[in-house]
Short mmCIF file of C-alpha atoms in Angstrom, two decimals:
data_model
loop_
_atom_site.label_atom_id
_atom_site.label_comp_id
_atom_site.label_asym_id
_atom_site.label_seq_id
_atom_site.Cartn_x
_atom_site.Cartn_y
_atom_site.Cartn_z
CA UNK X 1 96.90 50.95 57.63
CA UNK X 2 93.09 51.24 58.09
CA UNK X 3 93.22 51.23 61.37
CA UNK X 4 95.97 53.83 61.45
CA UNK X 5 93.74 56.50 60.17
CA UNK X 6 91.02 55.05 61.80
CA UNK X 7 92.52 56.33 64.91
CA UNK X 8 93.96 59.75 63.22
CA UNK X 9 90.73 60.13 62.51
CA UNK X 10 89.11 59.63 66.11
CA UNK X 11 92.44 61.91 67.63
CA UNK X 12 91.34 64.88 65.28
CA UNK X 13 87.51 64.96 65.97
CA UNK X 14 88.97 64.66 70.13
CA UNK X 15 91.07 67.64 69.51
CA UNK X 16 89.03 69.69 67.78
CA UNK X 17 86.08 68.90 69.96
CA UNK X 18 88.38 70.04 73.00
CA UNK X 19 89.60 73.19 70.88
CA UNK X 20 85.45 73.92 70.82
CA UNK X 21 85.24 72.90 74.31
CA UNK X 22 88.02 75.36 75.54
CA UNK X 23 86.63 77.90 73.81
CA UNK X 24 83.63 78.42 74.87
CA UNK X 25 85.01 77.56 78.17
CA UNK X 26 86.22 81.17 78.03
CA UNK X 27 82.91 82.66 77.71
CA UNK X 28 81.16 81.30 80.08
CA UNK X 29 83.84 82.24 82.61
CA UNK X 30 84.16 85.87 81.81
CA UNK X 31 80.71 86.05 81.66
CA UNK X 32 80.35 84.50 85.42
CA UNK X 33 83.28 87.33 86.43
CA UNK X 34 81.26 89.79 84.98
CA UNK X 35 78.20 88.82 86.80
CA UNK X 36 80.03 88.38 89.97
CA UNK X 37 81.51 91.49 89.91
CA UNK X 38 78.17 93.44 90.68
CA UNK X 39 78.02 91.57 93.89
CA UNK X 40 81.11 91.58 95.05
CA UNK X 41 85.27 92.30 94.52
CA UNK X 42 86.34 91.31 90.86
CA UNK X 43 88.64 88.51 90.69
CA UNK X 44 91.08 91.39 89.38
CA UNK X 45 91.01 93.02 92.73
CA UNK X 46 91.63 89.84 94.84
CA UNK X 47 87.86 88.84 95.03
CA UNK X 48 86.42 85.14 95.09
CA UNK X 49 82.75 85.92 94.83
CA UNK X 50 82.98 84.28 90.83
CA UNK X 51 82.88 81.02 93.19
CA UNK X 52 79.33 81.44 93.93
CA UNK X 53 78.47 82.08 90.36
CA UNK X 54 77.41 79.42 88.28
CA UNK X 55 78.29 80.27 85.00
CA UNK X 56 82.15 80.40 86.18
CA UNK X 57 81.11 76.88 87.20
CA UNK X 58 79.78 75.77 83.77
CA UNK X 59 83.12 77.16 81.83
CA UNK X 60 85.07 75.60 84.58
CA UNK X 61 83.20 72.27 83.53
CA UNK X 62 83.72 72.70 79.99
CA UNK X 63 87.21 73.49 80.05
CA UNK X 64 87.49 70.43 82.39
CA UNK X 65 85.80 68.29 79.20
CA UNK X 66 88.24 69.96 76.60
CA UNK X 67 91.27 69.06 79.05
CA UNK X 68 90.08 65.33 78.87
CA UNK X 69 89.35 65.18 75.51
CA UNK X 70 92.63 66.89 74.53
CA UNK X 71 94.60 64.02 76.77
CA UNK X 72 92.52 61.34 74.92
CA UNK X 73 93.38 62.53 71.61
CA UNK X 74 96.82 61.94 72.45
CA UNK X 75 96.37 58.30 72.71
CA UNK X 76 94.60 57.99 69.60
CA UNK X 77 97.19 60.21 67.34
CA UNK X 78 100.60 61.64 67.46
CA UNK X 79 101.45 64.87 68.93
CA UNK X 80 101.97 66.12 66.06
CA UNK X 81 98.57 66.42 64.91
CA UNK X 82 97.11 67.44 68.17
CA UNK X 83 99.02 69.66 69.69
CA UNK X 84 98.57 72.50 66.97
CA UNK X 85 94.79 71.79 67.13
CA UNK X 86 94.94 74.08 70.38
CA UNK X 87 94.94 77.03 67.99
CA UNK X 88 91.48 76.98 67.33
CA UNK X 89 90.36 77.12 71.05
CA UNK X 90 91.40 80.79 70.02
CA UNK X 91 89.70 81.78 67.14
CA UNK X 92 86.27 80.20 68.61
CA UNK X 93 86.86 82.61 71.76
CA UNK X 94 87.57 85.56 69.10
CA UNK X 95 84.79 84.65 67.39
CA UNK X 96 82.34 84.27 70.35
CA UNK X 97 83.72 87.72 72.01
CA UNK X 98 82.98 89.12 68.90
CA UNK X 99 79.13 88.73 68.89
CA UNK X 100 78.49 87.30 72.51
CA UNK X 101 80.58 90.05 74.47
CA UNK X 102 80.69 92.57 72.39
CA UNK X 103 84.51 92.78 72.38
CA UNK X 104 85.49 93.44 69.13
CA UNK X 105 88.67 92.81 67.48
CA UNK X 106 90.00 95.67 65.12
CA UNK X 107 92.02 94.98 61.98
CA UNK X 108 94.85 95.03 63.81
CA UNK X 109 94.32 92.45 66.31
CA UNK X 110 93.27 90.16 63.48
CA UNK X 111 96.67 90.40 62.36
CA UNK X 112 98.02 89.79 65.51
CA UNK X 113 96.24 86.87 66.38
CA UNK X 114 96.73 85.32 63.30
CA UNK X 115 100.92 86.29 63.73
CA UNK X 116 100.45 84.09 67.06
CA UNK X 117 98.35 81.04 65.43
CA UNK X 118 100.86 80.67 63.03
CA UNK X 119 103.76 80.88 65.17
CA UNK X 120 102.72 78.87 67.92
CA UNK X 121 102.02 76.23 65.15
CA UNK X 122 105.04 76.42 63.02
CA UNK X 123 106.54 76.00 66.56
CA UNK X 124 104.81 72.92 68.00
CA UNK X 125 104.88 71.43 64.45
CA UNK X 126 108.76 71.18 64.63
CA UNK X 127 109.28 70.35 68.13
CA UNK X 128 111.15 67.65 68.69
CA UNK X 129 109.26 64.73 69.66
CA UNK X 130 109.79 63.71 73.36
CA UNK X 131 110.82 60.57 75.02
CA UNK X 132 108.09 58.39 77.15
CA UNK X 133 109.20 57.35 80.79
CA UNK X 134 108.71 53.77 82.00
CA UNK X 135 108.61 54.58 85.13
CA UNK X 136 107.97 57.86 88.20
CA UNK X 137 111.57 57.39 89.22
CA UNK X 138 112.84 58.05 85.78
CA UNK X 139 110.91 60.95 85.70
CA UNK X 140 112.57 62.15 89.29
CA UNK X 141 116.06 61.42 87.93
CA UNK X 142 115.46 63.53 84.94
CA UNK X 143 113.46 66.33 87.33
CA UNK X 144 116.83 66.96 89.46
CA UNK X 145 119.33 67.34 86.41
CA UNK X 146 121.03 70.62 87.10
CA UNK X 147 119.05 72.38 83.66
CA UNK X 148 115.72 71.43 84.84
CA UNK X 149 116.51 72.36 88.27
CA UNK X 150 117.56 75.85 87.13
CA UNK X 151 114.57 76.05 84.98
CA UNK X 152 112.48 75.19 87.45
CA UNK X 153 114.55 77.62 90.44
CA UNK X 154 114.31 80.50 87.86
CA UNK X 155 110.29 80.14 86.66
CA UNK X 156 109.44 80.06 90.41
CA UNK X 157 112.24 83.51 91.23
CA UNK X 158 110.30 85.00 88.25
CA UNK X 159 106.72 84.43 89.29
CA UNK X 160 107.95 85.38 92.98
CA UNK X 161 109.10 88.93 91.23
CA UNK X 162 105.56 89.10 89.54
CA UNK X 163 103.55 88.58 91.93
CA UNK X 164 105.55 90.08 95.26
CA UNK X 165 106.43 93.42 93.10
CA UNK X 166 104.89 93.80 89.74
CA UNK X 167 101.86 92.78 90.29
CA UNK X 168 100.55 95.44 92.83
CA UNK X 169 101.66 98.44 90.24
CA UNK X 170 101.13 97.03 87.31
CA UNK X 171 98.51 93.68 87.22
CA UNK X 172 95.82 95.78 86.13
CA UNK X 173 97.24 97.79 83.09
CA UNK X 174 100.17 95.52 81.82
CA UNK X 175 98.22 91.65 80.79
CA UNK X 176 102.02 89.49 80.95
CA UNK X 177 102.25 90.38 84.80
CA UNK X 178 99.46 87.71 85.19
CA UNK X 179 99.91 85.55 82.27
CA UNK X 180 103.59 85.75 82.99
CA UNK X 181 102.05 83.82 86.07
CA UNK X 182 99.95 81.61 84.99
CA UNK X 183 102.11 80.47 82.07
CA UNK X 184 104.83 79.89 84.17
CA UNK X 185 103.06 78.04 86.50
CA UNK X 186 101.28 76.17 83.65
CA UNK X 187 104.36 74.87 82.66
CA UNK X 188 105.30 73.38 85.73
CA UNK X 189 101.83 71.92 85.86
CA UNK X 190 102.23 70.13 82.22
CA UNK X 191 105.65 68.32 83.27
CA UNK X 192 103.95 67.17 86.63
CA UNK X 193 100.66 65.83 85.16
CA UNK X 194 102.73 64.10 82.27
CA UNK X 195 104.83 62.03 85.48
CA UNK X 196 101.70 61.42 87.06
CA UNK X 197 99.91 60.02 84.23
CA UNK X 198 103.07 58.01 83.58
CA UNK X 199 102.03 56.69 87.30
CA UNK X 200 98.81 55.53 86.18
CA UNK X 201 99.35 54.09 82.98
CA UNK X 202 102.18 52.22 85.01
CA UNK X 203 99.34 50.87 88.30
CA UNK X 204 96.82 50.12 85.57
CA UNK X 205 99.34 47.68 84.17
CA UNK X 206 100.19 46.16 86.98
CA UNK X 207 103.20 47.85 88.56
CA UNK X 208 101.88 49.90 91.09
CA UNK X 209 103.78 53.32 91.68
CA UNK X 210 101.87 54.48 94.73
CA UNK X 211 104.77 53.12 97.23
CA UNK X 212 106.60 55.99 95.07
CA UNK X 213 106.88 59.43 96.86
CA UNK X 214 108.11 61.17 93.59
CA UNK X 215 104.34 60.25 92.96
CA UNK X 216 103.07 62.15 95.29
CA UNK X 217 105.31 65.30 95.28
CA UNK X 218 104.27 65.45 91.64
CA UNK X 219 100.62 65.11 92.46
CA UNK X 220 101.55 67.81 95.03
CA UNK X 221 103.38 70.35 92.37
CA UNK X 222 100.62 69.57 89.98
CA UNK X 223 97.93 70.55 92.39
CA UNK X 224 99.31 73.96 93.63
CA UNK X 225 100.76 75.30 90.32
CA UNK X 226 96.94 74.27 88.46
CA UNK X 227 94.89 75.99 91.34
CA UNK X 228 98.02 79.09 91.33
CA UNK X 229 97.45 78.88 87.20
CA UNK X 230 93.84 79.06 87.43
CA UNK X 231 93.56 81.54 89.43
CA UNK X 232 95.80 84.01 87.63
CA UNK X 233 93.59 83.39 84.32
CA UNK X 234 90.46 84.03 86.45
CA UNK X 235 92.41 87.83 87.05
CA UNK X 236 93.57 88.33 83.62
CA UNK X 237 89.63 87.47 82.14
CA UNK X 238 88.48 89.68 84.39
CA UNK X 239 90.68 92.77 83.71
CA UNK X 240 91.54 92.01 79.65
CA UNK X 241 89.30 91.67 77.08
CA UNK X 242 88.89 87.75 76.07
CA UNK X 243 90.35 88.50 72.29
CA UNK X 244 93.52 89.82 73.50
CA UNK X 245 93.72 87.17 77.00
CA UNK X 246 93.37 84.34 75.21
CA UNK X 247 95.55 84.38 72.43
CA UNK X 248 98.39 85.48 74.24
CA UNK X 249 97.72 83.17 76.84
CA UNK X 250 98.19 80.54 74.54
CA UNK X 251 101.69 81.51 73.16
CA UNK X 252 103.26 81.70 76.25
CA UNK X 253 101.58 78.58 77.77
CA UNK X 254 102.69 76.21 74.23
CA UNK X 255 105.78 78.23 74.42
CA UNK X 256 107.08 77.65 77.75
CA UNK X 257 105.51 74.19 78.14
CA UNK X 258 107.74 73.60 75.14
CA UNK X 259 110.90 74.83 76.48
CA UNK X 260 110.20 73.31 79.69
CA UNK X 261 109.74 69.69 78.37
CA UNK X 262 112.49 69.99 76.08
CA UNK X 263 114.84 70.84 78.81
CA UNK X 264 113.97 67.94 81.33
CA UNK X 265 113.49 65.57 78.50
CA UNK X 266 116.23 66.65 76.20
CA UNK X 267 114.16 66.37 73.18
CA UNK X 268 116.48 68.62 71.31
CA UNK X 269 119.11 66.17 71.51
CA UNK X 270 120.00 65.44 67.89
CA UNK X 271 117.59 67.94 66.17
CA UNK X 272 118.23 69.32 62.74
CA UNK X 273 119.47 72.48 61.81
CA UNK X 274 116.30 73.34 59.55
CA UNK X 275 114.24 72.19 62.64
CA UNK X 276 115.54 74.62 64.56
CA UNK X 277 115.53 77.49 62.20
CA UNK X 278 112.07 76.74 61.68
CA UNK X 279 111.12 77.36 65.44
CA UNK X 280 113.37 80.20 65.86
CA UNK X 281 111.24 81.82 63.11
CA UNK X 282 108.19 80.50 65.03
CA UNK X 283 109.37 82.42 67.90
CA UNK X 284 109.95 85.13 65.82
CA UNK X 285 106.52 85.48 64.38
CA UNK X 286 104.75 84.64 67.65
CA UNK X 287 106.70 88.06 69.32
CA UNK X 288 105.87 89.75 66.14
CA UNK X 289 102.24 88.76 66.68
CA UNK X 290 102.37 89.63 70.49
CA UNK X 291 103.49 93.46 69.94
CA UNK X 292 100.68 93.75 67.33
CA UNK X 293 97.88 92.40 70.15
CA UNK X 294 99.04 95.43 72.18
CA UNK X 295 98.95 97.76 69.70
CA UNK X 296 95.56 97.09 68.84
CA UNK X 297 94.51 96.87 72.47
CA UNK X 298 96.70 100.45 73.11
CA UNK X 299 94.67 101.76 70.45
CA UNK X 300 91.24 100.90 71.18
CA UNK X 301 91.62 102.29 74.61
CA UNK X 302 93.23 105.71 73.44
CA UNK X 303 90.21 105.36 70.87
CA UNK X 304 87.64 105.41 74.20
CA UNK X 305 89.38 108.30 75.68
CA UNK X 306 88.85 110.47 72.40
CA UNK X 307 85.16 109.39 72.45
CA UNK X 308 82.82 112.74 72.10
CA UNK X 309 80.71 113.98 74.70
CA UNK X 310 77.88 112.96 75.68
CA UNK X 311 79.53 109.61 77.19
CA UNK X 312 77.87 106.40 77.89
CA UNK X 313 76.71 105.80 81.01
CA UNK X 314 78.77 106.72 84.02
CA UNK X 315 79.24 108.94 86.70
CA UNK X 316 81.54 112.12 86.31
CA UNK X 317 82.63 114.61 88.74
CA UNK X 318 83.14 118.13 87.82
CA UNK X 319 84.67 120.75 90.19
CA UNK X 320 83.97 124.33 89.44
CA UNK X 321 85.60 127.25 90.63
CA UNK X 322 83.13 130.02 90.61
CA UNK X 323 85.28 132.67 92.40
CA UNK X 324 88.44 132.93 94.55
CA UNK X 325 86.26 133.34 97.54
CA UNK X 326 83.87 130.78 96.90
CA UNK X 327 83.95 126.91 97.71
CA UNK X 328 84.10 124.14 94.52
CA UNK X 329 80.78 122.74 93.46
CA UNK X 330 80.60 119.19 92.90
CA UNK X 331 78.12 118.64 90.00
CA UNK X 332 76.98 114.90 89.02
CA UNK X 333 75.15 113.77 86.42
CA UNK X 334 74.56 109.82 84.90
CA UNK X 335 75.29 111.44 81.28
CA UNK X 336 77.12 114.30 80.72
CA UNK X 337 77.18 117.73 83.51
CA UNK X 338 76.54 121.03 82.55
CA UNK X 339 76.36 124.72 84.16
CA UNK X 340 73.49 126.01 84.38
CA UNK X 341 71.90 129.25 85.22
CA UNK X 342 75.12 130.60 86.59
CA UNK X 343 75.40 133.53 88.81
CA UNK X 344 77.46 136.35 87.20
CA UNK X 345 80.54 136.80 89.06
CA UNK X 346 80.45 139.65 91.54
#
């Protein structure tokens, strides 16, 4: 029993060291698109320069140090415990937007954020637990049932549709186009990574599951949908603000990692009927949560249109007409522009 908790104990401080980790994660890598962006195209607008930056780096490293400790905690406690953990990764990006970025978070979004926490964990708390592989192959068999398959078909005719058609009109003013993406993707990614650890755990004890090819096309699958999800998080950090990216991001990743497990590895299979209410009302709260995020975000940018004159600094353009006969005037100023010393008209 002691060393039960024992390891509970060494799970939790992994998962809420990785929640930390994640977190800041976030910062650093908006601040490295930020800084990026004055020398070259913004990852928003199809740009790469945040590769030279190393700030992107150091978030990219620190994320890669949450990841790890996150997949150690699971060997040390159940699911159960860890999995809900990821919340926090969001409220210490709030928090850290809040005074770091200046981003701040109105009542609102609070409310909102806290809607999605709450969901998301009444959600993953009673998910059904899943069912552990002995082996690649039994992995494959249960990757090329005909609901997985269709899962699978319809996530990639989806992301197809957001990224061939949606995202040119409406990637930079609608934030699901790309973390419709990268959640999507990011679910694909979770179900690959789980089959390849499965391979590893398998050659460290003794059976060796290289001679596999399933091995490899899930190595593959896991490679391309990561660097695809990545990516798509890189444009949403860079166009969003960080309180409204990331806890969104997180309710549809946990959401659709959820329903993409369950389907391949029928973990609803025998679930109660309380179990389920409870996540449909998790679902419930987490699209109740959702709506409120972009209300608050709709109303802090109609709240910067109304803002009084003079504005902050910017450049603005006005074009006079000073008779019928005469040509438009083009007056800039870094403040505010003004009409000066106008001849009467003739």
């Amino acid at each position: 029993m002691g060393e039960v908790l024992s390891d509970n104990a060494k799970g939790l401080a992994l998962a809420v060291a990785s929640s930390a980790f994640i977190g800041v994660s976030f910062i650093l890598k908006k601040i490295g698109l930020r800084r990026a962006a004055k020398c070259g195209a913004r990852a928003g607008g199809g740009g790469y320069t945040y590769l030279s930056e190393p700030l992107w780096w150091a978030g990219m490293t620190t994320m890669l140090l949450g990841e790890v400790a996150n997949f150690v905690a699971y060997i040390f406690a159940p699911a159960v415990l860890v999995t809900p953990l990821g919340a926090l990764s969001i409220i210490v990006s709030s928090v850290l937007a809040h005074f770091v970025l200046k981003e701040r978070l109105e009542k609102l979004g609070v409310l909102g954020c806290v809607s999605c926490i709450v969901g998301s964990v009444v959600v993953v708390v009673h998910a059904p637990e899943e069912h552990m592989p002995n082996s690649v192959e039994e992995i494959w068999n249960l990757a090329t049932q005909p609901g997985f398959l269709a899962y699978a078909m319809t996530t990639m005719l989806l992301v197809g549709t957001l990224v061939l058609f949606f995202e040119p009109r409406y990637g930079q003013t609608n934030i699901l186009v790309y973390l419709g993406i990268c959640s999507s993707m990011g679910s694909l990614t979770v179900v690959s990574i789980k089959a390849i650890g499965v391979a590893i755990k398998l050659t460290l004890d003794g059976v060796n599951q290289a001679a596999y090819p399933y091995t490899w096309f899930f190595l593959m699958v896991a490679i391309i949908c990561g660097v695809s999800q990545i990516n798509y998080l890189n444009k949403a950090l860079d166009t969003f603000n960080l309180a409204i990216v990331s806890p969104i991001y997180y309710v549809m990743f946990t959401t659709l990692t959820i329903v993409a497990s369950g389907i391949m590895f029928k973990d609803w299979a025998g679930q109660s009927l309380s179990s389920i209410a409870s996540e449909l009302c998790g679902l419930i709260t987490i699209l109740s949560g959702t709506i409120l995020l972009h209300t608050a975000e709709e109303g802090a940018n109609n709240s910067a249109a109304l803002l009084p004159w003079p504005l902050d600094k910017g450049s603005i353009s006005w074009c006079i007409s000073l008779s019928s006969d005469n040509l438009l005037k083009n007056v800039e100023e870094d403040y505010f522009a003004a009409l000066q010393n106008s001849p009467a008209p003739v």
